[in-house]
PDB file of C-alpha atoms and ligand atoms in Angstrom:
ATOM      1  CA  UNK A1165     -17.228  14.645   2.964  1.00 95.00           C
ATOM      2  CA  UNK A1166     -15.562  11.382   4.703  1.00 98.00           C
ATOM      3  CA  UNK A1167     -12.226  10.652   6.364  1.00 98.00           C
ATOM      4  CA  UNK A1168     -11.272   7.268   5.373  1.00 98.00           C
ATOM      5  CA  UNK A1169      -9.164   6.765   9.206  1.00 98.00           C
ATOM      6  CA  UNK A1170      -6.714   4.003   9.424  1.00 98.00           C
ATOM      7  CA  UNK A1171      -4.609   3.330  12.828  1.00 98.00           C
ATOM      8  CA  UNK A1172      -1.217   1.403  12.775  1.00 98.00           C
ATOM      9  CA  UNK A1173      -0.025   0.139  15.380  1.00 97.00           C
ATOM     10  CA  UNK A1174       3.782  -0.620  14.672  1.00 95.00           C
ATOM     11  CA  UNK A1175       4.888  -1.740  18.682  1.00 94.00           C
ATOM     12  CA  UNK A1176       4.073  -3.375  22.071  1.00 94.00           C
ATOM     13  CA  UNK A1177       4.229   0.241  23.323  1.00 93.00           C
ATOM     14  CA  UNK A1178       1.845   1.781  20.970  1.00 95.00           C
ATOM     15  CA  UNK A1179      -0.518  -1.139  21.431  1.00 97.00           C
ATOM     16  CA  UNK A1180      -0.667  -1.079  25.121  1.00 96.00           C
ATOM     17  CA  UNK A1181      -0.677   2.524  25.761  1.00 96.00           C
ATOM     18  CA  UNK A1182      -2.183   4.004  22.092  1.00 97.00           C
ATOM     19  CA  UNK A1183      -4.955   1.883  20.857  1.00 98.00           C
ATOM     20  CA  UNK A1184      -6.416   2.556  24.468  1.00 98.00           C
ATOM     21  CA  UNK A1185      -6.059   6.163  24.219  1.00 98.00           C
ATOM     22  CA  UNK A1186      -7.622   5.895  20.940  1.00 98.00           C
ATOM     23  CA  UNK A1187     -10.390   4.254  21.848  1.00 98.00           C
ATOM     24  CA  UNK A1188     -11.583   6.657  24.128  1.00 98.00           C
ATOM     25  CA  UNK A1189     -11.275   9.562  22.479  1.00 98.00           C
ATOM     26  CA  UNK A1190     -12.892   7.917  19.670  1.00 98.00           C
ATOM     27  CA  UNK A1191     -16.246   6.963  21.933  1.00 98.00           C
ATOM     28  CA  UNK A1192     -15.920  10.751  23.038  1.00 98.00           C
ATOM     29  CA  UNK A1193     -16.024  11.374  19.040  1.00 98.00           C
ATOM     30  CA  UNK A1194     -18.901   8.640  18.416  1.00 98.00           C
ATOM     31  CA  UNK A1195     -17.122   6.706  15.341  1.00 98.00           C
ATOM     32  CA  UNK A1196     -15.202   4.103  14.181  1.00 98.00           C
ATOM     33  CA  UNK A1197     -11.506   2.912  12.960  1.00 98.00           C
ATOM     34  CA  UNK A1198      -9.788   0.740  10.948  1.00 98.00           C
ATOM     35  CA  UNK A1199      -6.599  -0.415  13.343  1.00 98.00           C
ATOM     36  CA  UNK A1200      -3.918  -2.195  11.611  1.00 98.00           C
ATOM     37  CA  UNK A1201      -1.929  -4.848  14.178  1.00 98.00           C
ATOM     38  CA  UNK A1202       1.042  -6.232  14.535  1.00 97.00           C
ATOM     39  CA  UNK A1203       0.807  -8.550  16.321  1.00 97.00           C
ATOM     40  CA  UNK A1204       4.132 -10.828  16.130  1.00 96.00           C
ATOM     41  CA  UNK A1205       7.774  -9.740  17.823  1.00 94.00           C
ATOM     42  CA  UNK A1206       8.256  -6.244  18.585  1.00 92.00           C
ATOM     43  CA  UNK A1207      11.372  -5.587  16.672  1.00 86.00           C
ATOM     44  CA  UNK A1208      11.447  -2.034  16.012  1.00 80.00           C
ATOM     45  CA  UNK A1209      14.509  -1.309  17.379  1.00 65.00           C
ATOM     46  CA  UNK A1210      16.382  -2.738  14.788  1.00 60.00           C
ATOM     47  CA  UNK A1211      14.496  -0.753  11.953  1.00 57.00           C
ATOM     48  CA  UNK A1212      16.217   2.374  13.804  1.00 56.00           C
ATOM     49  CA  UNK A1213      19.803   0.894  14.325  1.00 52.00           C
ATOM     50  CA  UNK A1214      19.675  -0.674  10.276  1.00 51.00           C
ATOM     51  CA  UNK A1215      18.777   2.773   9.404  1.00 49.00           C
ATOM     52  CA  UNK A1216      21.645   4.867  10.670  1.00 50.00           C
ATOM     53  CA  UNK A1217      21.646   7.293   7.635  1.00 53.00           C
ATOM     54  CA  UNK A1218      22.221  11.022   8.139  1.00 55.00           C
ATOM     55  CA  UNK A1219      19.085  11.683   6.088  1.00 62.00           C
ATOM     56  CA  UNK A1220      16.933   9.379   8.791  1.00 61.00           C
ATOM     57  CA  UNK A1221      19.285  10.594  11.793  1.00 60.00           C
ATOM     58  CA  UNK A1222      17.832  14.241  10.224  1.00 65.00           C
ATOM     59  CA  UNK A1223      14.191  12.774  10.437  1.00 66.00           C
ATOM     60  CA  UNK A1224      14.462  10.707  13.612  1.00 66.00           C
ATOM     61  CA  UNK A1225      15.797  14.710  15.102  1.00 65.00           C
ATOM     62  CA  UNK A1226      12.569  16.284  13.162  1.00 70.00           C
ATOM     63  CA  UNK A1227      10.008  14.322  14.481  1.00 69.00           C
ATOM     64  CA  UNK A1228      11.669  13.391  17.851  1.00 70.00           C
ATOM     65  CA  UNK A1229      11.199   9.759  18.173  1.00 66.00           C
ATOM     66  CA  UNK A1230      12.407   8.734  21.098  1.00 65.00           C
ATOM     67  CA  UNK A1231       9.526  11.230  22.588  1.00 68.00           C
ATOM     68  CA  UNK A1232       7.161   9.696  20.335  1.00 67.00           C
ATOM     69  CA  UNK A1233       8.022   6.288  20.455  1.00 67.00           C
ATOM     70  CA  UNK A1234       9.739   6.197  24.037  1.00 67.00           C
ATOM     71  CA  UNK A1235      13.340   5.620  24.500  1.00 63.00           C
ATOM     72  CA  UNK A1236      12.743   1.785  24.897  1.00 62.00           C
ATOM     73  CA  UNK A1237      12.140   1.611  21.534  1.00 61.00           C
ATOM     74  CA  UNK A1238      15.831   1.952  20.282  1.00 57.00           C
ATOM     75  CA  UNK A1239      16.488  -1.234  22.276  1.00 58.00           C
ATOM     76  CA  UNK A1240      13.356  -3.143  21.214  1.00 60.00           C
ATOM     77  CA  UNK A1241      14.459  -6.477  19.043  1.00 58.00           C
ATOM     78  CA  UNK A1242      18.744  -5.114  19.528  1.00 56.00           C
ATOM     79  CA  UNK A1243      19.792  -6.603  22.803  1.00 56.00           C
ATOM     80  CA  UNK A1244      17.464  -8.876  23.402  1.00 63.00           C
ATOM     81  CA  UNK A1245      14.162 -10.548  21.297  1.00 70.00           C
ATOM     82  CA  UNK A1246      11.438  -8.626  20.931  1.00 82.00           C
ATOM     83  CA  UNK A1247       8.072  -9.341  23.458  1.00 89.00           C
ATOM     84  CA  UNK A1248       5.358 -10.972  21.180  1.00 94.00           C
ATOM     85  CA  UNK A1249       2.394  -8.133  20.902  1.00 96.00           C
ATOM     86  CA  UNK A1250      -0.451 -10.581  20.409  1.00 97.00           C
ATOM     87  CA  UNK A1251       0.646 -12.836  23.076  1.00 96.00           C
ATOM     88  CA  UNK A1252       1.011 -10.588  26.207  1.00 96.00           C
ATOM     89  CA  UNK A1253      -1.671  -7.565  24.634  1.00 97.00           C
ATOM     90  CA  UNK A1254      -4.291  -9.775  22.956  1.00 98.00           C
ATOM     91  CA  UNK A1255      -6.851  -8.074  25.319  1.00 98.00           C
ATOM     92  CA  UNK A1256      -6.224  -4.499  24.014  1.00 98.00           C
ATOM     93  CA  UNK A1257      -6.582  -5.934  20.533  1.00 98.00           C
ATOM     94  CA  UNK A1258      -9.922  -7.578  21.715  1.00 98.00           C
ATOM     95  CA  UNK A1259     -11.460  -4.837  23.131  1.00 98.00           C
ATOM     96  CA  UNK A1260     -10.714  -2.862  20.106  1.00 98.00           C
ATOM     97  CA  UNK A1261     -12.582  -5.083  18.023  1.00 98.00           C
ATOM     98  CA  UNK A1262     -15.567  -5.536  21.428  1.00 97.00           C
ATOM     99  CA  UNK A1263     -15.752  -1.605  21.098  1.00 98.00           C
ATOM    100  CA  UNK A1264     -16.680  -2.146  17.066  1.00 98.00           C
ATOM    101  CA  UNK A1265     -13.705  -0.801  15.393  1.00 98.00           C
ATOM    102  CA  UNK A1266     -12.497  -2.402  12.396  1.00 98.00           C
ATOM    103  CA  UNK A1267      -9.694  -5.012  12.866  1.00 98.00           C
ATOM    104  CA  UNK A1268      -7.001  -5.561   9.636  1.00 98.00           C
ATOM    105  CA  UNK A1269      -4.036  -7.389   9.921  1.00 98.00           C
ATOM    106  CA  UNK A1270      -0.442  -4.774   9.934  1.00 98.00           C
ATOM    107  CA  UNK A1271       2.217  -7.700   9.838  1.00 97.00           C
ATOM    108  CA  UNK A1272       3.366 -10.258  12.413  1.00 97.00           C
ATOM    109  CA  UNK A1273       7.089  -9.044  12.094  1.00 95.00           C
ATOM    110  CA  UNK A1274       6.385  -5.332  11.324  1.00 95.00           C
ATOM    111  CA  UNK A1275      10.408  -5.011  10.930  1.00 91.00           C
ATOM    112  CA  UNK A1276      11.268  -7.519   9.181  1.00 92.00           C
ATOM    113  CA  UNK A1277       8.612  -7.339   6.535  1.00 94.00           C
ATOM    114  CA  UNK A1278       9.424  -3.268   6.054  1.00 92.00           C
ATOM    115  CA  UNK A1279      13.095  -4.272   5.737  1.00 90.00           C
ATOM    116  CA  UNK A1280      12.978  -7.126   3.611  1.00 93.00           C
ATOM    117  CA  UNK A1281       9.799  -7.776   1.646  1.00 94.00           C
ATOM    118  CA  UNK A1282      11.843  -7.328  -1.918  1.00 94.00           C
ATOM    119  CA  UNK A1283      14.296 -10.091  -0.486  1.00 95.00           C
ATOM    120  CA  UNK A1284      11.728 -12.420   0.635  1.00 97.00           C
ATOM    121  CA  UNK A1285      10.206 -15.458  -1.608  1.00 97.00           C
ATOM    122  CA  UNK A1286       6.757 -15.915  -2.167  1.00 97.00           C
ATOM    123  CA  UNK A1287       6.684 -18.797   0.961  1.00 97.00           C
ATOM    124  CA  UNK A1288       8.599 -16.254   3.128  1.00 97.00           C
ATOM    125  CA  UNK A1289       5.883 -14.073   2.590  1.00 98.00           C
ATOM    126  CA  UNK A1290       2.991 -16.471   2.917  1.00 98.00           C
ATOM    127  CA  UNK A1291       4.195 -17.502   5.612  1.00 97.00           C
ATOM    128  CA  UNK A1292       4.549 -13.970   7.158  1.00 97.00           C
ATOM    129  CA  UNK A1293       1.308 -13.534   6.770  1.00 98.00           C
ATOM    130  CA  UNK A1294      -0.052 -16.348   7.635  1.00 98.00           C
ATOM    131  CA  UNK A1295       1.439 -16.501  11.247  1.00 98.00           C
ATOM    132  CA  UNK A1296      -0.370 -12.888  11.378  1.00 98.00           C
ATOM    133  CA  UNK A1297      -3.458 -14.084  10.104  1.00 98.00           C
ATOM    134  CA  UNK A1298      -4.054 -16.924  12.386  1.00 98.00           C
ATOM    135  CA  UNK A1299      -2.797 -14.936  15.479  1.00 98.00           C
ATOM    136  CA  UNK A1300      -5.232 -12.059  14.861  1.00 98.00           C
ATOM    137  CA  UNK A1301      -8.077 -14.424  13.872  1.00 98.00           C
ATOM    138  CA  UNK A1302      -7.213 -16.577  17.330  1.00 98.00           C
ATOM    139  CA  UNK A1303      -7.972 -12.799  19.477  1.00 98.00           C
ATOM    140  CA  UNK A1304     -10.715 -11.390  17.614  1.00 97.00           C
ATOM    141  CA  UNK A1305     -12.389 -14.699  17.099  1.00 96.00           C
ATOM    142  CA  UNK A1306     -13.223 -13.722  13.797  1.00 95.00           C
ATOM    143  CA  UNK A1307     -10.758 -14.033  10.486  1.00 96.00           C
ATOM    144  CA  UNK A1308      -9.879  -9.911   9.841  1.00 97.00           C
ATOM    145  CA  UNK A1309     -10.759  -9.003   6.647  1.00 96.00           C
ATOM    146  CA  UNK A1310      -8.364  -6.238   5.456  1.00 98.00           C
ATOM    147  CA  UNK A1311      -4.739  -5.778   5.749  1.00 98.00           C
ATOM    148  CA  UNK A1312      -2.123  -3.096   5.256  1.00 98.00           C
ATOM    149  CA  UNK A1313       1.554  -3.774   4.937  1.00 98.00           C
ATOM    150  CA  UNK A1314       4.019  -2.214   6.625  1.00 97.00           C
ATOM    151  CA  UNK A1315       5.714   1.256   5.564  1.00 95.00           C
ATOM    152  CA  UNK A1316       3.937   0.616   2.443  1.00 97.00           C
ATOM    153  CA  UNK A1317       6.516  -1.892   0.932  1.00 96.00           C
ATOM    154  CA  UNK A1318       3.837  -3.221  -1.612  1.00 97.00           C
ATOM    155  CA  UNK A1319       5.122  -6.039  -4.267  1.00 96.00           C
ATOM    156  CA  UNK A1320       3.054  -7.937  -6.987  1.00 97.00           C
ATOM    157  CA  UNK A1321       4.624 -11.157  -5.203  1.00 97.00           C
ATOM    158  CA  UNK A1322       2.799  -9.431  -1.923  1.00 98.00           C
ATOM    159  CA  UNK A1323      -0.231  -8.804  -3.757  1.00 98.00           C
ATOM    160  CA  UNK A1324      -0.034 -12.839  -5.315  1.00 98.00           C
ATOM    161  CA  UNK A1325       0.646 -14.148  -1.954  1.00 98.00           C
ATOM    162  CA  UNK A1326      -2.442 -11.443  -0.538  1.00 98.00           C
ATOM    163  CA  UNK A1327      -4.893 -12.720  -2.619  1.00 98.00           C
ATOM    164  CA  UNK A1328      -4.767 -16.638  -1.249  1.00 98.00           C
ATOM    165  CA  UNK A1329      -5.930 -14.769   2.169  1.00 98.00           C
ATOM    166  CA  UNK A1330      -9.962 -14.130   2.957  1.00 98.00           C
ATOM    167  CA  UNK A1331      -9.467 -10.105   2.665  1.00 98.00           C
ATOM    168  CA  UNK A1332     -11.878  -8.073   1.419  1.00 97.00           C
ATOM    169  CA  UNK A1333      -9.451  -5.196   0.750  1.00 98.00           C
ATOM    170  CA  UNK A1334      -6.044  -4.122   1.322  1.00 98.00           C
ATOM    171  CA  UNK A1335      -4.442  -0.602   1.868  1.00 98.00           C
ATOM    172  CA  UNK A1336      -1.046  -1.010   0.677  1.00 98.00           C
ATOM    173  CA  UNK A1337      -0.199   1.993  -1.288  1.00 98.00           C
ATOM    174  CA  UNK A1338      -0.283   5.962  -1.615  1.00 98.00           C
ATOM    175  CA  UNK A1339      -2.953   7.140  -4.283  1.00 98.00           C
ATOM    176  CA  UNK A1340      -5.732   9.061  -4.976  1.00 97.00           C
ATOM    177  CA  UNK A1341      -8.490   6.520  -5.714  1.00 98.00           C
ATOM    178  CA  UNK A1342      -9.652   3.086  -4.646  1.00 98.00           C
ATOM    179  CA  UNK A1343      -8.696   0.431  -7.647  1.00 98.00           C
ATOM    180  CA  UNK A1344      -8.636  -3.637  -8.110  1.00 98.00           C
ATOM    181  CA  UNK A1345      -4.741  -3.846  -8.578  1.00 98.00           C
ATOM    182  CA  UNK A1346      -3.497  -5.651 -11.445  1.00 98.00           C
ATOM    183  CA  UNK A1347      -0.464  -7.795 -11.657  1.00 97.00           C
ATOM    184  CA  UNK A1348       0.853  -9.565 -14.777  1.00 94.00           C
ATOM    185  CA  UNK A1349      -2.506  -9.391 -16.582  1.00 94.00           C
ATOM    186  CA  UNK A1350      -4.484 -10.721 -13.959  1.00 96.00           C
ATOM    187  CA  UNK A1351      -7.022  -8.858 -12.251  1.00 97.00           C
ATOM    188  CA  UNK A1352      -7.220  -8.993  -8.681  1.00 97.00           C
ATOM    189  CA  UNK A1353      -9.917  -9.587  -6.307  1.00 97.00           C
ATOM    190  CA  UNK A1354      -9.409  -7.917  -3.615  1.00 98.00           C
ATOM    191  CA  UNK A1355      -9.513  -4.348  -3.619  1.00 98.00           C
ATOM    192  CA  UNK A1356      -6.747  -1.300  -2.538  1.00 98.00           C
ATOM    193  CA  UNK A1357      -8.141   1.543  -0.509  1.00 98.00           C
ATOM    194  CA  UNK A1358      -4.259   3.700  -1.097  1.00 98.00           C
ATOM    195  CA  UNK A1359      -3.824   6.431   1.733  1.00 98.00           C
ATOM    196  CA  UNK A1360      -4.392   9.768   0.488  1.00 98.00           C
ATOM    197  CA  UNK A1361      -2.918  12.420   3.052  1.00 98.00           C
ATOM    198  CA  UNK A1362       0.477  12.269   4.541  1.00 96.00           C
ATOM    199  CA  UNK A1363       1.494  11.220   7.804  1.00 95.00           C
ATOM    200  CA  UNK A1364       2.533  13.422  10.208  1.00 94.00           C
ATOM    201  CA  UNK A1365       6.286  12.256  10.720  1.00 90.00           C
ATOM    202  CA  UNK A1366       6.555  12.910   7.346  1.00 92.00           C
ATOM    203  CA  UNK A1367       5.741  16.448   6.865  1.00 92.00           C
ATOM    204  CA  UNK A1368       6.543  17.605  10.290  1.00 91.00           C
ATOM    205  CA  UNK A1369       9.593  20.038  10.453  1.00 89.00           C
ATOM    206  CA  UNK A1370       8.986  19.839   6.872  1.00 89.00           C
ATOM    207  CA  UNK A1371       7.928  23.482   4.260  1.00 89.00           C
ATOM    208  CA  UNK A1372       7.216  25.219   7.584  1.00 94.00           C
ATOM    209  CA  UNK A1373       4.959  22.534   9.083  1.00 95.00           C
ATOM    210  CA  UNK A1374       5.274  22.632  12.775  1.00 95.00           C
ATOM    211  CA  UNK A1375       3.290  21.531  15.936  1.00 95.00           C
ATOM    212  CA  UNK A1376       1.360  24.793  16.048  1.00 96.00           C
ATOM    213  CA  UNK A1377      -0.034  24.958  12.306  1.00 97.00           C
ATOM    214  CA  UNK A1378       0.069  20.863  11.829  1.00 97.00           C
ATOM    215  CA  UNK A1379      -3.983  20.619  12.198  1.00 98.00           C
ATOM    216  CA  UNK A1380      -4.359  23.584   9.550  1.00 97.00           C
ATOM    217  CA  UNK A1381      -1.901  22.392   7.386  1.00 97.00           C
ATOM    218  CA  UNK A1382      -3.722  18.913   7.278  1.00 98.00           C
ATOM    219  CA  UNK A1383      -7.117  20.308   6.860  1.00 98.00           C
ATOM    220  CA  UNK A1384      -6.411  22.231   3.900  1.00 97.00           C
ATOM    221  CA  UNK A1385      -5.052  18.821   2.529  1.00 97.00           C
ATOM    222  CA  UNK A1386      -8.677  17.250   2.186  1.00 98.00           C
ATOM    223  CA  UNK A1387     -10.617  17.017  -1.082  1.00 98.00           C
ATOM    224  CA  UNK A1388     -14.024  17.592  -0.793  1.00 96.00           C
ATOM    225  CA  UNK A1389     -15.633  14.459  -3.245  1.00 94.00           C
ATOM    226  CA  UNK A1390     -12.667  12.985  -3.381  1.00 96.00           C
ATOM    227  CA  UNK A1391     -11.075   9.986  -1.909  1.00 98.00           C
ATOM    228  CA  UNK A1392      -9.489  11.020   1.789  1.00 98.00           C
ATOM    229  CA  UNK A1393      -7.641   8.239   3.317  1.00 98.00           C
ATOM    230  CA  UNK A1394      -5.483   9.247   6.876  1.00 98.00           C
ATOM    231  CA  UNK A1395      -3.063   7.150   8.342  1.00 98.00           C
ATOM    232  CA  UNK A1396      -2.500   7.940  12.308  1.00 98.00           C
ATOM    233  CA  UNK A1397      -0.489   5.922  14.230  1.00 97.00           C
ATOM    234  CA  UNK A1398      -1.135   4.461  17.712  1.00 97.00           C
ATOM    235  CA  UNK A1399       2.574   5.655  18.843  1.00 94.00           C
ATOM    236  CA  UNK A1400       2.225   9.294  17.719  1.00 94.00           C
ATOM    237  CA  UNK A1401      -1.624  10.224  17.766  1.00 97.00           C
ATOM    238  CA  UNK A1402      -1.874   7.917  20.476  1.00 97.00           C
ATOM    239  CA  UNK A1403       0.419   9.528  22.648  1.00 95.00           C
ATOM    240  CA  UNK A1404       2.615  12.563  22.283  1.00 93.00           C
ATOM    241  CA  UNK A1405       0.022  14.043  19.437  1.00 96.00           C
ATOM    242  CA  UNK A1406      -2.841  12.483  20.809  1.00 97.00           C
ATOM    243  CA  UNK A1407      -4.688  15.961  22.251  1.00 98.00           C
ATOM    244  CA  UNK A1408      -3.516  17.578  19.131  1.00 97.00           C
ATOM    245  CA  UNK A1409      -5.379  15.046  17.370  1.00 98.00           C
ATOM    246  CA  UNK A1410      -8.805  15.561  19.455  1.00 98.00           C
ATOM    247  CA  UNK A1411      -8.467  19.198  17.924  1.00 98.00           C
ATOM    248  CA  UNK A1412      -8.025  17.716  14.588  1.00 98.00           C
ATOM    249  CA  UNK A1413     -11.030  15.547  14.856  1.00 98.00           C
ATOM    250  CA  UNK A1414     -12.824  18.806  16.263  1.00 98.00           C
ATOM    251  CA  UNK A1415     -12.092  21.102  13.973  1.00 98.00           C
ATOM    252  CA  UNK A1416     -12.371  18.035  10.706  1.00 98.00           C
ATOM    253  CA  UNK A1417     -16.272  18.038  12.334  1.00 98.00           C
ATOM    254  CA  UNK A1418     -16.592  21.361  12.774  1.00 98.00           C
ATOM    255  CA  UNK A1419     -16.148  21.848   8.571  1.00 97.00           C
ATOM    256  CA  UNK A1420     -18.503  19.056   8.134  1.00 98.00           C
ATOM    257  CA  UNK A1421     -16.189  15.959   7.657  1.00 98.00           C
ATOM    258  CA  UNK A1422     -17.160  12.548   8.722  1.00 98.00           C
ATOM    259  CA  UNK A1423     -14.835   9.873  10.341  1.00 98.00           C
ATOM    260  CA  UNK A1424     -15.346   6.565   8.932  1.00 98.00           C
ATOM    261  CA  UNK A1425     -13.652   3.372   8.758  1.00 98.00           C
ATOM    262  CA  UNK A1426     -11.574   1.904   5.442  1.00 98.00           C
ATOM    263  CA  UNK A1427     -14.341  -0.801   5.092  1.00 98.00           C
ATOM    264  CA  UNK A1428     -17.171   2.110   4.845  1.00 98.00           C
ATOM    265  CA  UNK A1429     -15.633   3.402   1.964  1.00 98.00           C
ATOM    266  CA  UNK A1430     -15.314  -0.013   0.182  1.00 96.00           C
ATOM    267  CA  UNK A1431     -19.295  -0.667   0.634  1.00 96.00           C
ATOM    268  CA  UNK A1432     -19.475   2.732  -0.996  1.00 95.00           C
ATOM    269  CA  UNK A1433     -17.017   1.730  -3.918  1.00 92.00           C
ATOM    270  CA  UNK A1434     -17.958  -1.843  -4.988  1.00 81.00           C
ATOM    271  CA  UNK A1435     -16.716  -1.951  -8.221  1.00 91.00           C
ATOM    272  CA  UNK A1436     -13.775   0.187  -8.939  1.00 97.00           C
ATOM    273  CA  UNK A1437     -11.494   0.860 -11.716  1.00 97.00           C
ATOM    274  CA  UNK A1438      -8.031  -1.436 -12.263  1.00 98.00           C
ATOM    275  CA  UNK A1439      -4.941  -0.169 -11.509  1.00 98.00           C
ATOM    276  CA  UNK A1440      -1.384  -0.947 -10.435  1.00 98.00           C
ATOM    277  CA  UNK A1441       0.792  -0.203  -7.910  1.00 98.00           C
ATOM    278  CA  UNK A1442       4.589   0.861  -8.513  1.00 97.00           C
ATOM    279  CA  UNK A1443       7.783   1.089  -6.000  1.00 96.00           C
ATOM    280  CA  UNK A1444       8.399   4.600  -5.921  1.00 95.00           C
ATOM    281  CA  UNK A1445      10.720   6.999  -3.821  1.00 93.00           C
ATOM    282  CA  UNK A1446       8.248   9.267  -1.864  1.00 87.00           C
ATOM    283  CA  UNK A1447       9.012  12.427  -0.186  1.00 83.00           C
ATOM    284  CA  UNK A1448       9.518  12.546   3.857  1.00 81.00           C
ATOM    285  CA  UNK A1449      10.138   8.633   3.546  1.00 84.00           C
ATOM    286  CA  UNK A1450      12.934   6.729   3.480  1.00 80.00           C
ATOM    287  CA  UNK A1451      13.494   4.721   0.316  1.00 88.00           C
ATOM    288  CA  UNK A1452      10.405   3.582  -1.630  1.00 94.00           C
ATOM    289  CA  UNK A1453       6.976   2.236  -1.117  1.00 95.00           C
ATOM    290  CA  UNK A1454       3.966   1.437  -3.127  1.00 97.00           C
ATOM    291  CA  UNK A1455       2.354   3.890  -5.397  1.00 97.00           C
ATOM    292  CA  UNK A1456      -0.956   4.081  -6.903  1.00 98.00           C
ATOM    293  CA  UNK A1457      -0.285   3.806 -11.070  1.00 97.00           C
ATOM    294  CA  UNK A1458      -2.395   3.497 -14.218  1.00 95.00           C
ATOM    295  CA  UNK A1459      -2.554   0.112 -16.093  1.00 91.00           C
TER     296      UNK A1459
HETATM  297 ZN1  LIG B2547       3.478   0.410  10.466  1.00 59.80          ZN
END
């Protein structure tokens, strides 16, 4: 009975002030994380403006994001460039890695690549990465060896341009199972660790989910013997959500689950089954993302 946990952190705001929080309560908790960073520009702002759709204005109300987020964030990257993350908070990423969590690489742009990975060209997105890569490497001291892309915008040309990187395994899709992904015949290497459970912006407000019966909602989510990946995210379970998180954690514990981190689960799954992953409109999301599929 394991939790697969992953932690993004999308912002300078959620890195400074989350992945600390985070931290602790983990210690208090006695396990481990995988943390995704970004750790280029902080350009979330404009992901808000570009998306100035009444079905996102209706999500942004749901989940309250300013509260979550803070109301810098619908200036971040509008008025003025965004601060670099890895530059000016490379010792919260550090001691997040000291402290013996798992370190994976989220994106250096996290906006840009969300917005425009299916416009990009395979250098565009090498290049992406790379300038992540090397920047997270240069903190940690150590090359990560996992990555997640952001909102789950998964290509094959992503996957092709993944594969030329050292990681071990990727999480870059919704799914039920971990797979080696295939694209255009050719097997890939590195493995896919999808995300199993929803996040909580997207089923909050949602089918009677509210603040009060979030926790029960999500525990009656997990599969016992299955795969269970959660995604949390530093700017949400770090702050507004983070003591109704410690309650999830307790209660998770209390019904015999174990936290562990994405890597755990790999060591436990060394030679999966092939798959593919397909671009798929996905409820409580805007547009599409990556989906677990068949071969
Ligand atoms: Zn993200």
């Amino acid at each position: 009975m394991k939790i697969g946990l992953r932690i993004d952190v999308d912002t300078f705001r959620g890195t400074k002030r989350g992945v600390p929080a985070l931290c602790s309560l983990f210690e208090k908790h006695r396990f481990h994380g995988t943390f995704f960073f970004s750790v280029g520009p902080d350009n979330m702002g404009r992901h808000l403006w570009r998306l100035l759709k009444p079905a996102f204005l209706w999500k942004m109300l749901r989940t309250n994001a300013a509260g979550l987020y803070g109301p810098e964030i619908i200036f971040m990257g509008t008025a003025w460039p965004g601060p670099q993350i890895g530059k000016h908070l490379d010792h919260v990423i550090k001691a997040c890695a000291q402290a013996g969590h798992e370190i994976g690489l989220h994106a250096w742009d996290h906006q840009r690549e969300q917005a425009r990975i299916n416009k990009m060209s395979p250098g565009e997105i090498y290049l992406e990465l790379h300038k992540g890569f090397d920047k997270l490497a240069d903190i940690c001291n150590k090359p990560p060896v996992c990555s997640a892309v952001p909102g789950w915008r998964c290509s094959d040309p992503l996957l092709l341009e993944k594969a030329k990187f050292p990681f071990v395994y990727n999480s870059d899709c919704r799914g039920t199972s971990i797979f080696r992904p295939v694209v255009d015949g050719q097997e890939l290497e590195q493995i896919q660790i999808p995300v199993t459970l929803p996040t909580y912006d997207e089923i909050l407000g949602r089918d009677g989910v509210t603040n009060e019966n979030y926790n029960e909602h999500m525990l009656g989510l997990l599969k016992p013997g299955q795969l269970n990946v959660l995604t949390i995210h530093a700017e949400a379970e770090g702050g507004k959500c983070l003591d109704m998180f410690d309650d999830f954690i307790t209660k998770a514990k209390e019904r015999g689950w174990q936290f562990v981190t994405l890597g755990q689960l790999v060591a436990e799954n060394p030679e999966p089954p092939l798959g593919r992953i397909v671009q798929q409109d996905f409820p409580g999301r805007e547009g599409w993302l990556g989906v677990q599929a068949g071969v």
